[in-house]
mmCIF file of C-alpha atoms in Angstrom:
data_model
loop_
_atom_site.group_PDB
_atom_site.id
_atom_site.type_symbol
_atom_site.label_atom_id
_atom_site.label_comp_id
_atom_site.label_asym_id
_atom_site.label_seq_id
_atom_site.Cartn_x
_atom_site.Cartn_y
_atom_site.Cartn_z
ATOM 1 C CA MET X 1 -14.266 0.532 20.892
ATOM 2 C CA LYS X 2 -13.294 3.581 18.846
ATOM 3 C CA ALA X 3 -13.340 3.200 14.912
ATOM 4 C CA VAL X 4 -13.204 5.625 11.988
ATOM 5 C CA VAL X 5 -16.468 4.866 10.036
ATOM 6 C CA TYR X 6 -17.911 6.121 6.744
ATOM 7 C CA THR X 7 -21.280 5.178 5.248
ATOM 8 C CA ARG X 8 -20.975 6.892 1.890
ATOM 9 C CA TYR X 9 -18.380 7.761 -0.685
ATOM 10 C CA GLY X 10 -16.726 11.104 -0.533
ATOM 11 C CA PRO X 11 -13.834 13.289 0.642
ATOM 12 C CA PRO X 12 -12.188 12.611 4.119
ATOM 13 C CA GLY X 13 -14.902 14.721 5.650
ATOM 14 C CA VAL X 14 -17.279 11.806 5.597
ATOM 15 C CA LEU X 15 -15.099 9.914 7.984
ATOM 16 C CA ARG X 16 -16.343 9.872 11.615
ATOM 17 C CA LEU X 17 -14.527 8.764 14.847
ATOM 18 C CA THR X 18 -17.227 6.955 16.723
ATOM 19 C CA ASP X 19 -18.001 4.020 19.330
ATOM 20 C CA VAL X 20 -18.928 0.800 17.724
ATOM 21 C CA PRO X 21 -19.255 -2.617 19.107
ATOM 22 C CA THR X 22 -15.895 -4.538 19.741
ATOM 23 C CA PRO X 23 -15.979 -7.627 17.313
ATOM 24 C CA ALA X 24 -15.897 -11.161 18.594
ATOM 25 C CA PRO X 25 -13.672 -13.730 16.579
ATOM 26 C CA LYS X 26 -15.530 -16.486 14.687
ATOM 27 C CA ASP X 27 -14.037 -20.065 14.732
ATOM 28 C CA ASN X 28 -11.231 -19.254 12.459
ATOM 29 C CA GLU X 29 -10.704 -15.627 13.329
ATOM 30 C CA VAL X 30 -8.306 -13.823 15.661
ATOM 31 C CA LEU X 31 -9.081 -10.612 17.467
ATOM 32 C CA VAL X 32 -6.240 -8.012 17.098
ATOM 33 C CA ARG X 33 -5.708 -4.930 19.120
ATOM 34 C CA VAL X 34 -4.413 -2.622 16.483
ATOM 35 C CA ILE X 35 -1.205 -0.726 17.382
ATOM 36 C CA ALA X 36 -0.275 0.790 13.972
ATOM 37 C CA VAL X 37 -2.109 0.818 10.576
ATOM 38 C CA SER X 38 -0.600 2.428 7.473
ATOM 39 C CA VAL X 39 -2.414 4.362 4.895
ATOM 40 C CA ASN X 40 -2.545 3.107 1.383
ATOM 41 C CA ARG X 41 -3.760 4.515 -1.958
ATOM 42 C CA SER X 42 -6.243 1.769 -1.840
ATOM 43 C CA ASP X 43 -7.731 3.459 1.216
ATOM 44 C CA TRP X 44 -7.987 6.729 -0.689
ATOM 45 C CA GLU X 45 -9.598 5.197 -3.568
ATOM 46 C CA THR X 46 -12.142 3.180 -1.619
ATOM 47 C CA LEU X 47 -12.947 6.188 0.475
ATOM 48 C CA ARG X 48 -13.806 8.276 -2.623
ATOM 49 C CA GLY X 49 -15.309 5.410 -4.688
ATOM 50 C CA THR X 50 -12.999 6.074 -7.592
ATOM 51 C CA PRO X 51 -11.699 4.572 -9.805
ATOM 52 C CA LEU X 52 -14.769 2.539 -10.427
ATOM 53 C CA TYR X 53 -13.230 -0.785 -9.428
ATOM 54 C CA SER X 54 -12.962 0.502 -5.888
ATOM 55 C CA ARG X 55 -16.759 0.223 -5.583
ATOM 56 C CA ILE X 56 -16.635 -3.595 -6.132
ATOM 57 C CA GLY X 57 -19.076 -5.144 -3.734
ATOM 58 C CA GLY X 58 -20.665 -1.695 -3.023
ATOM 59 C CA PRO X 59 -21.533 0.220 -6.114
ATOM 60 C CA PHE X 60 -23.715 2.918 -4.464
ATOM 61 C CA ARG X 61 -22.464 2.640 -0.714
ATOM 62 C CA PRO X 62 -19.357 1.300 0.774
ATOM 63 C CA ARG X 63 -19.496 -2.426 1.567
ATOM 64 C CA HIS X 64 -16.997 -2.070 4.448
ATOM 65 C CA HIS X 65 -17.560 0.839 6.800
ATOM 66 C CA ILE X 66 -14.064 0.984 8.254
ATOM 67 C CA LEU X 67 -11.210 1.187 6.096
ATOM 68 C CA GLY X 68 -7.473 0.357 6.870
ATOM 69 C CA SER X 69 -5.836 -2.815 5.653
ATOM 70 C CA ASP X 70 -2.153 -3.033 6.587
ATOM 71 C CA ILE X 71 -2.044 -3.660 10.273
ATOM 72 C CA ALA X 72 0.302 -4.497 13.163
ATOM 73 C CA GLY X 73 -0.704 -5.242 16.710
ATOM 74 C CA LYS X 74 -1.247 -7.765 19.419
ATOM 75 C CA VAL X 75 -3.495 -10.814 19.517
ATOM 76 C CA GLN X 76 -6.344 -10.582 22.199
ATOM 77 C CA ALA X 77 -8.239 -13.519 21.475
ATOM 78 C CA ALA X 78 -8.758 -16.237 19.077
ATOM 79 C CA GLY X 79 -11.664 -18.442 17.732
ATOM 80 C CA ARG X 80 -12.109 -22.240 18.465
ATOM 81 C CA ASP X 81 -10.240 -23.190 15.257
ATOM 82 C CA ALA X 82 -7.646 -20.538 15.231
ATOM 83 C CA THR X 83 -4.596 -22.025 16.738
ATOM 84 C CA LEU X 84 -1.691 -20.408 14.863
ATOM 85 C CA PHE X 85 -1.273 -17.348 17.250
ATOM 86 C CA ARG X 86 -1.544 -17.015 21.103
ATOM 87 C CA PRO X 87 -2.853 -14.013 23.111
ATOM 88 C CA GLY X 88 -0.280 -11.403 23.577
ATOM 89 C CA GLN X 89 1.643 -12.399 20.327
ATOM 90 C CA ASP X 90 2.671 -9.587 17.943
ATOM 91 C CA VAL X 91 1.376 -9.901 14.534
ATOM 92 C CA TYR X 92 1.067 -8.078 11.332
ATOM 93 C CA GLY X 93 -1.019 -8.575 8.090
ATOM 94 C CA ASP X 94 -2.695 -7.317 4.995
ATOM 95 C CA ILE X 95 -6.408 -7.478 5.546
ATOM 96 C CA LEU X 96 -7.460 -5.747 2.352
ATOM 97 C CA ARG X 97 -10.281 -8.234 1.558
ATOM 98 C CA HIS X 98 -11.809 -7.557 4.982
ATOM 99 C CA MET X 99 -10.622 -4.085 6.031
ATOM 100 C CA GLY X 100 -11.499 -2.711 9.339
ATOM 101 C CA GLY X 101 -7.920 -1.464 10.450
ATOM 102 C CA PHE X 102 -8.771 2.151 11.109
ATOM 103 C CA ALA X 103 -10.093 0.812 14.694
ATOM 104 C CA GLN X 104 -8.828 -0.181 18.165
ATOM 105 C CA TYR X 105 -9.680 -3.922 17.405
ATOM 106 C CA VAL X 106 -10.268 -5.828 14.313
ATOM 107 C CA CYS X 107 -11.125 -9.593 13.803
ATOM 108 C CA VAL X 108 -9.527 -11.288 10.836
ATOM 109 C CA PRO X 109 -9.015 -14.765 9.514
ATOM 110 C CA GLN X 110 -5.842 -16.083 11.097
ATOM 111 C CA ALA X 111 -4.502 -16.921 7.500
ATOM 112 C CA THR X 112 -4.127 -13.156 6.862
ATOM 113 C CA LEU X 113 -1.662 -12.647 9.685
ATOM 114 C CA ALA X 114 2.069 -13.644 10.382
ATOM 115 C CA PRO X 115 4.346 -13.078 13.407
ATOM 116 C CA MET X 116 5.788 -9.682 13.581
ATOM 117 C CA PRO X 117 9.250 -9.809 12.282
ATOM 118 C CA ALA X 118 11.945 -9.626 14.830
ATOM 119 C CA GLY X 119 13.655 -6.225 15.045
ATOM 120 C CA MET X 120 10.732 -4.330 13.516
ATOM 121 C CA THR X 121 8.493 -1.817 15.221
ATOM 122 C CA HIS X 122 4.777 -2.016 14.839
ATOM 123 C CA GLU X 123 4.920 1.062 12.640
ATOM 124 C CA GLU X 124 7.473 -0.446 10.267
ATOM 125 C CA ALA X 125 5.588 -3.758 10.054
ATOM 126 C CA ALA X 126 2.421 -1.984 9.257
ATOM 127 C CA ALA X 127 4.071 -0.029 6.497
ATOM 128 C CA LEU X 128 5.197 -2.978 4.614
ATOM 129 C CA PRO X 129 2.589 -5.328 3.261
ATOM 130 C CA GLN X 130 0.917 -3.683 0.242
ATOM 131 C CA ALA X 131 3.842 -1.322 -0.679
ATOM 132 C CA GLY X 132 6.457 -4.046 -0.247
ATOM 133 C CA ALA X 133 4.446 -6.604 -2.244
ATOM 134 C CA ILE X 134 4.086 -4.126 -5.191
ATOM 135 C CA ALA X 135 7.680 -3.392 -5.216
ATOM 136 C CA LEU X 136 9.119 -6.850 -4.777
ATOM 137 C CA GLN X 137 6.948 -8.307 -7.359
ATOM 138 C CA GLY X 138 7.450 -5.344 -9.932
ATOM 139 C CA ILE X 139 11.158 -5.073 -9.500
ATOM 140 C CA ARG X 140 12.229 -8.729 -8.856
ATOM 141 C CA ASP X 141 9.544 -11.183 -9.705
ATOM 142 C CA LYS X 142 7.845 -9.791 -12.810
ATOM 143 C CA GLY X 143 10.601 -7.077 -13.824
ATOM 144 C CA GLN X 144 13.453 -9.432 -13.283
ATOM 145 C CA VAL X 145 15.735 -6.523 -13.023
ATOM 146 C CA GLN X 146 19.573 -7.298 -13.728
ATOM 147 C CA PRO X 147 22.690 -5.385 -13.056
ATOM 148 C CA GLY X 148 23.388 -2.629 -15.471
ATOM 149 C CA GLN X 149 19.683 -2.275 -16.488
ATOM 150 C CA LYS X 150 17.803 1.061 -16.493
ATOM 151 C CA VAL X 151 14.702 1.194 -14.252
ATOM 152 C CA LEU X 152 12.318 4.040 -14.000
ATOM 153 C CA VAL X 153 9.918 4.086 -10.968
ATOM 154 C CA ASN X 154 6.840 6.163 -11.601
ATOM 155 C CA GLY X 155 5.574 7.517 -8.238
ATOM 156 C CA GLY X 156 8.948 6.777 -6.711
ATOM 157 C CA GLY X 157 8.350 9.171 -3.792
ATOM 158 C CA GLY X 158 5.341 7.202 -2.511
ATOM 159 C CA GLY X 159 5.029 4.006 -0.440
ATOM 160 C CA SER X 160 5.671 1.322 -3.163
ATOM 161 C CA GLY X 161 8.165 3.701 -4.970
ATOM 162 C CA MET X 162 10.186 4.026 -1.780
ATOM 163 C CA TYR X 163 10.809 0.311 -1.669
ATOM 164 C CA ALA X 164 11.044 -0.035 -5.474
ATOM 165 C CA ILE X 165 13.945 2.540 -5.884
ATOM 166 C CA GLN X 166 15.904 0.773 -3.107
ATOM 167 C CA LEU X 167 15.220 -2.759 -4.519
ATOM 168 C CA ALA X 168 16.263 -1.726 -7.953
ATOM 169 C CA LYS X 169 19.507 -0.253 -6.656
ATOM 170 C CA LEU X 170 20.239 -3.515 -4.694
ATOM 171 C CA HIS X 171 19.856 -5.304 -8.056
ATOM 172 C CA GLY X 172 22.545 -3.041 -9.576
ATOM 173 C CA ALA X 173 20.106 -0.900 -11.844
ATOM 174 C CA GLU X 174 20.633 2.701 -12.875
ATOM 175 C CA VAL X 175 17.378 4.234 -11.299
ATOM 176 C CA THR X 176 15.130 7.073 -12.350
ATOM 177 C CA GLY X 177 12.492 8.205 -9.888
ATOM 178 C CA VAL X 178 9.388 10.256 -11.082
ATOM 179 C CA ASP X 179 7.119 12.128 -8.827
ATOM 180 C CA ASN X 180 6.107 15.736 -8.004
ATOM 181 C CA ALA X 181 8.655 18.487 -7.138
ATOM 182 C CA GLU X 182 8.487 18.155 -3.403
ATOM 183 C CA LYS X 183 9.625 14.570 -3.607
ATOM 184 C CA LEU X 184 12.736 14.860 -5.787
ATOM 185 C CA GLU X 185 15.140 15.022 -3.037
ATOM 186 C CA PHE X 186 13.570 12.192 -1.075
ATOM 187 C CA MET X 187 13.990 10.139 -4.164
ATOM 188 C CA ARG X 188 17.630 10.993 -4.275
ATOM 189 C CA SER X 189 18.001 10.202 -0.670
ATOM 190 C CA LEU X 190 16.735 6.598 -1.332
ATOM 191 C CA GLY X 191 19.420 6.105 -3.923
ATOM 192 C CA ALA X 192 17.799 7.331 -7.265
ATOM 193 C CA ASP X 193 20.421 8.184 -9.920
ATOM 194 C CA HIS X 194 18.032 10.535 -11.705
ATOM 195 C CA VAL X 195 14.666 12.234 -10.796
ATOM 196 C CA ILE X 196 12.005 13.624 -12.873
ATOM 197 C CA ASP X 197 9.284 16.214 -11.931
ATOM 198 C CA TYR X 198 6.330 14.826 -13.864
ATOM 199 C CA THR X 199 4.778 18.246 -13.839
ATOM 200 C CA ARG X 200 7.590 19.686 -15.976
ATOM 201 C CA GLU X 201 8.546 16.611 -18.009
ATOM 202 C CA ASP X 202 6.748 13.934 -19.697
ATOM 203 C CA PHE X 203 8.874 10.829 -19.473
ATOM 204 C CA THR X 204 6.542 8.815 -21.895
ATOM 205 C CA ALA X 205 7.359 11.268 -24.649
ATOM 206 C CA ASN X 206 11.209 10.958 -24.846
ATOM 207 C CA GLY X 207 11.094 8.307 -27.518
ATOM 208 C CA ARG X 208 12.821 5.523 -25.335
ATOM 209 C CA GLY X 209 11.494 2.080 -25.456
ATOM 210 C CA GLY X 210 11.414 -0.473 -22.735
ATOM 211 C CA ARG X 211 8.797 -2.455 -20.610
ATOM 212 C CA TYR X 212 6.195 -0.726 -18.314
ATOM 213 C CA LEU X 213 4.430 -2.466 -15.500
ATOM 214 C CA TYR X 214 1.181 -0.664 -14.762
ATOM 215 C CA VAL X 215 -0.499 -0.787 -11.246
ATOM 216 C CA GLY X 216 -3.723 1.018 -10.470
ATOM 217 C CA GLY X 217 -5.355 3.726 -12.347
ATOM 218 C CA SER X 218 -8.668 4.499 -13.965
ATOM 219 C CA VAL X 219 -10.802 1.814 -15.349
ATOM 220 C CA THR X 220 -10.322 3.380 -18.823
ATOM 221 C CA THR X 221 -6.624 3.242 -18.559
ATOM 222 C CA LEU X 222 -6.509 -0.209 -17.315
ATOM 223 C CA LEU X 223 -8.566 -1.407 -20.012
ATOM 224 C CA GLN X 224 -6.463 0.324 -22.539
ATOM 225 C CA VAL X 225 -3.499 -1.197 -21.157
ATOM 226 C CA LEU X 226 -5.027 -4.828 -20.890
ATOM 227 C CA LEU X 227 -6.485 -4.606 -24.499
ATOM 228 C CA ALA X 228 -4.314 -2.355 -26.423
ATOM 229 C CA GLY X 229 -0.977 -2.611 -24.567
ATOM 230 C CA PRO X 230 0.359 -5.251 -26.740
ATOM 231 C CA LEU X 231 -0.380 -3.471 -29.961
ATOM 232 C CA ILE X 232 0.988 -0.169 -28.777
ATOM 233 C CA GLY X 233 4.180 -1.799 -27.564
ATOM 234 C CA ARG X 234 4.651 -3.587 -30.810
ATOM 235 C CA ALA X 235 4.295 -0.403 -32.875
ATOM 236 C CA GLU X 236 6.542 1.781 -30.581
ATOM 237 C CA GLY X 237 9.040 -0.711 -29.452
ATOM 238 C CA LYS X 238 7.643 -0.772 -25.934
ATOM 239 C CA LYS X 239 5.981 -3.536 -23.734
ATOM 240 C CA VAL X 240 3.107 -2.298 -21.582
ATOM 241 C CA ARG X 241 1.610 -4.847 -19.138
ATOM 242 C CA LEU X 242 -0.501 -4.851 -16.074
ATOM 243 C CA LEU X 243 1.085 -5.929 -12.809
ATOM 244 C CA ALA X 244 -1.240 -8.477 -11.104
ATOM 245 C CA VAL X 245 -0.090 -8.327 -7.539
ATOM 246 C CA ARG X 246 -0.365 -11.112 -5.275
ATOM 247 C CA LEU X 247 -1.073 -9.505 -1.934
ATOM 248 C CA GLY X 248 -0.732 -11.171 1.633
ATOM 249 C CA VAL X 249 2.266 -11.327 4.068
ATOM 250 C CA GLU X 250 3.056 -14.816 2.793
ATOM 251 C CA HIS X 251 4.752 -13.139 -0.107
ATOM 252 C CA LEU X 252 6.805 -10.849 1.822
ATOM 253 C CA ALA X 253 9.749 -12.875 3.018
ATOM 254 C CA PRO X 254 12.381 -11.536 0.755
ATOM 255 C CA MET X 255 11.563 -8.012 1.660
ATOM 256 C CA VAL X 256 11.352 -8.743 5.383
ATOM 257 C CA GLU X 257 14.889 -10.289 5.326
ATOM 258 C CA LEU X 258 16.222 -7.214 3.491
ATOM 259 C CA CYS X 259 14.599 -4.902 6.007
ATOM 260 C CA GLN X 260 15.958 -6.827 8.916
ATOM 261 C CA ALA X 261 19.394 -6.751 7.363
ATOM 262 C CA GLY X 262 19.393 -2.966 6.995
ATOM 263 C CA LYS X 263 19.544 -3.198 3.230
ATOM 264 C CA ILE X 264 16.203 -1.647 2.762
ATOM 265 C CA ALA X 265 14.779 1.167 5.001
ATOM 266 C CA THR X 266 11.172 2.013 5.817
ATOM 267 C CA VAL X 267 10.746 5.702 5.590
ATOM 268 C CA ILE X 268 7.592 7.011 7.750
ATOM 269 C CA ASP X 269 6.815 10.590 6.612
ATOM 270 C CA ARG X 270 4.025 11.281 9.216
ATOM 271 C CA ARG X 271 2.453 9.601 12.199
ATOM 272 C CA TYR X 272 -1.190 10.398 13.032
ATOM 273 C CA PRO X 273 -3.393 9.388 15.902
ATOM 274 C CA LEU X 274 -6.690 7.564 14.997
ATOM 275 C CA SER X 275 -8.655 10.733 15.704
ATOM 276 C CA GLU X 276 -6.880 12.448 12.789
ATOM 277 C CA THR X 277 -7.228 9.596 10.198
ATOM 278 C CA HIS X 278 -9.110 11.972 7.899
ATOM 279 C CA ALA X 279 -6.103 14.341 7.786
ATOM 280 C CA ALA X 280 -3.740 11.446 7.037
ATOM 281 C CA LEU X 281 -5.895 10.355 4.087
ATOM 282 C CA GLN X 282 -6.011 13.974 2.949
ATOM 283 C CA TYR X 283 -2.248 14.263 3.018
ATOM 284 C CA LEU X 284 -1.642 11.013 1.175
ATOM 285 C CA GLY X 285 -4.579 11.733 -1.430
ATOM 286 C CA GLU X 286 -3.173 15.134 -2.215
ATOM 287 C CA GLY X 287 0.196 13.561 -3.220
ATOM 288 C CA HIS X 288 2.342 14.937 -0.338
ATOM 289 C CA ALA X 289 3.402 11.593 1.396
ATOM 290 C CA LYS X 290 7.056 10.868 1.067
ATOM 291 C CA GLY X 291 7.381 7.062 1.871
ATOM 292 C CA LYS X 292 4.560 5.880 4.221
ATOM 293 C CA VAL X 293 1.945 7.583 6.405
ATOM 294 C CA VAL X 294 0.957 5.567 9.559
ATOM 295 C CA ILE X 295 -1.978 5.799 12.089
ATOM 296 C CA VAL X 296 -0.769 5.053 15.669
ATOM 297 C CA VAL X 297 -3.661 3.657 17.600
ATOM 298 C CA ASP X 298 -3.837 4.021 21.421
#
């Protein structure tokens, strides 16, 4: 099969489209023919090996040689104990712990998959898992956004931000989206009441209080938030906390229902063939992606 492989950390140029053996499912695994796989910030970080937490399991060289975690496709075969899905069934899943999505086929434990939601395309299903989980847990579960509240979404023009802005509006909030200049109109189109170009305005310096849920970033910053966040918040009238996201399609039911009802839209900015995975990662890594970027696998 064809797969996009890398053996050392670095820029997208270290990726190679090559032939590798098609995997065979173990007893509890399912072999999936990948039809679509979305590109996430986690792919960009693990490709480059920075921040340092992206090197967990492989401090000097990548542990997994094929990136890609949010997949949608068709079941091709199943192991002896994998009885949840039948060959030919459409499925999707978040396989971040296993990787391997930038390929024509991937073997994953059946527990990481779910039947593809009715009414969704493979591309839409592949776009949802990580970005949807972050938005849902940040806005609804942890954020507990209520009507009339003011919500700021930092990175509002990206994949998680795309869902978060729409979800906050559905909860009756007044929403401000923050991103670079080329994404301002996109955030407005999602429903943002106000937009900020972070290259021109520092929203953290306007003196307003509130709660800030932090996802991702450098190890130094994460440690600062974890250790000093409560002290900073107490001194400045703010609450700064980490958002520990529970990943997995089993947590996505509310987002799936909203998408199926047409209340939340999945915007796919660009589609790339498997052979141009390096270009897709470059586009996302440079901060251009408005919504999601998806690899369409032949």
